[in-house]
Amino acid sequence: MVDVGARYKTKLGKNTLTVSSSVENLFNKNYWQVQRGQFDRSFAVVGMPRTYWLKAELDF
C-alpha cells in the first residue's frame, strides 16, 4: 500500500500557517487488516479504501 502527503508552511504576519494534505492507499488496493489478540481472539476486517484529507493549522 502506498500513502503520499505534502505540507506547506508560510508566515501570516507574526503567525505561522501550515497546510497539509495526504492520500492514503493511493492505488486503492483491496486488503485485509488483521488484528491479533489474546486467547485466539484474532480477527480480520476489510482495509480502508483510498482516503483523502486536508488540514490547516494556524499557530499564534
Coordinates of C-alpha atoms in Angstrom, one line a residue:
M1 CA 0.0 0.0 0.0
V2 CA 1.3 3.5 -0.8
D3 CA 0.5 6.7 1.1
V4 CA 1.6 10.2 -0.1
G5 CA 1.4 13.6 1.5
A6 CA 2.7 17.1 1.3
R7 CA 3.0 20.1 3.7
Y8 CA 3.3 23.8 3.1
K9 CA 4.3 26.3 5.8
T10 CA 4.2 30.1 5.5
K11 CA 4.1 33.2 7.7
L12 CA 1.0 35.3 8.1
G13 CA 2.2 38.3 9.9
K14 CA 3.5 37.0 13.2
N15 CA 1.6 33.7 12.8
T16 CA 2.5 30.5 11.0
L17 CA 0.1 28.8 8.7
T18 CA 0.6 25.1 7.9
V19 CA -1.5 23.4 5.2
S20 CA -1.1 19.6 4.9
S21 CA -2.7 17.1 2.6
S22 CA -2.5 13.3 2.1
V23 CA -3.8 10.4 0.1
E24 CA -3.8 7.1 1.9
N25 CA -4.0 3.8 -0.2
L26 CA -3.1 5.8 -3.3
F27 CA -3.7 2.9 -5.7
N28 CA -6.9 1.8 -4.0
K29 CA -5.7 -1.7 -3.2
N30 CA -8.1 -4.2 -1.6
Y31 CA -6.6 -5.7 1.6
W32 CA -7.4 -7.3 4.9
Q33 CA -6.3 -5.8 8.2
V34 CA -5.6 -8.5 10.7
Q35 CA -5.7 -7.9 14.5
R36 CA -4.1 -10.5 16.6
G37 CA -5.5 -10.8 20.1
Q38 CA -5.0 -13.0 23.1
F39 CA -6.6 -16.4 23.6
D40 CA -7.5 -16.9 19.9
R41 CA -9.4 -13.7 19.6
S42 CA -7.8 -12.6 16.3
F43 CA -9.9 -11.2 13.6
A44 CA -9.7 -9.5 10.2
V45 CA -11.5 -6.6 8.7
V46 CA -11.6 -5.1 5.2
G47 CA -9.0 -2.3 4.9
M48 CA -9.9 1.3 4.1
P49 CA -10.3 2.4 0.5
R50 CA -8.4 5.4 -0.9
T51 CA -8.8 8.2 1.6
Y52 CA -8.0 11.9 1.1
W53 CA -7.5 14.5 3.8
L54 CA -6.6 18.2 4.1
K55 CA -5.7 20.1 7.2
A56 CA -4.9 23.7 8.0
E57 CA -3.2 24.8 11.2
L58 CA -2.6 28.4 12.4
D59 CA -0.1 28.9 15.2
F60 CA -0.5 32.2 17.1

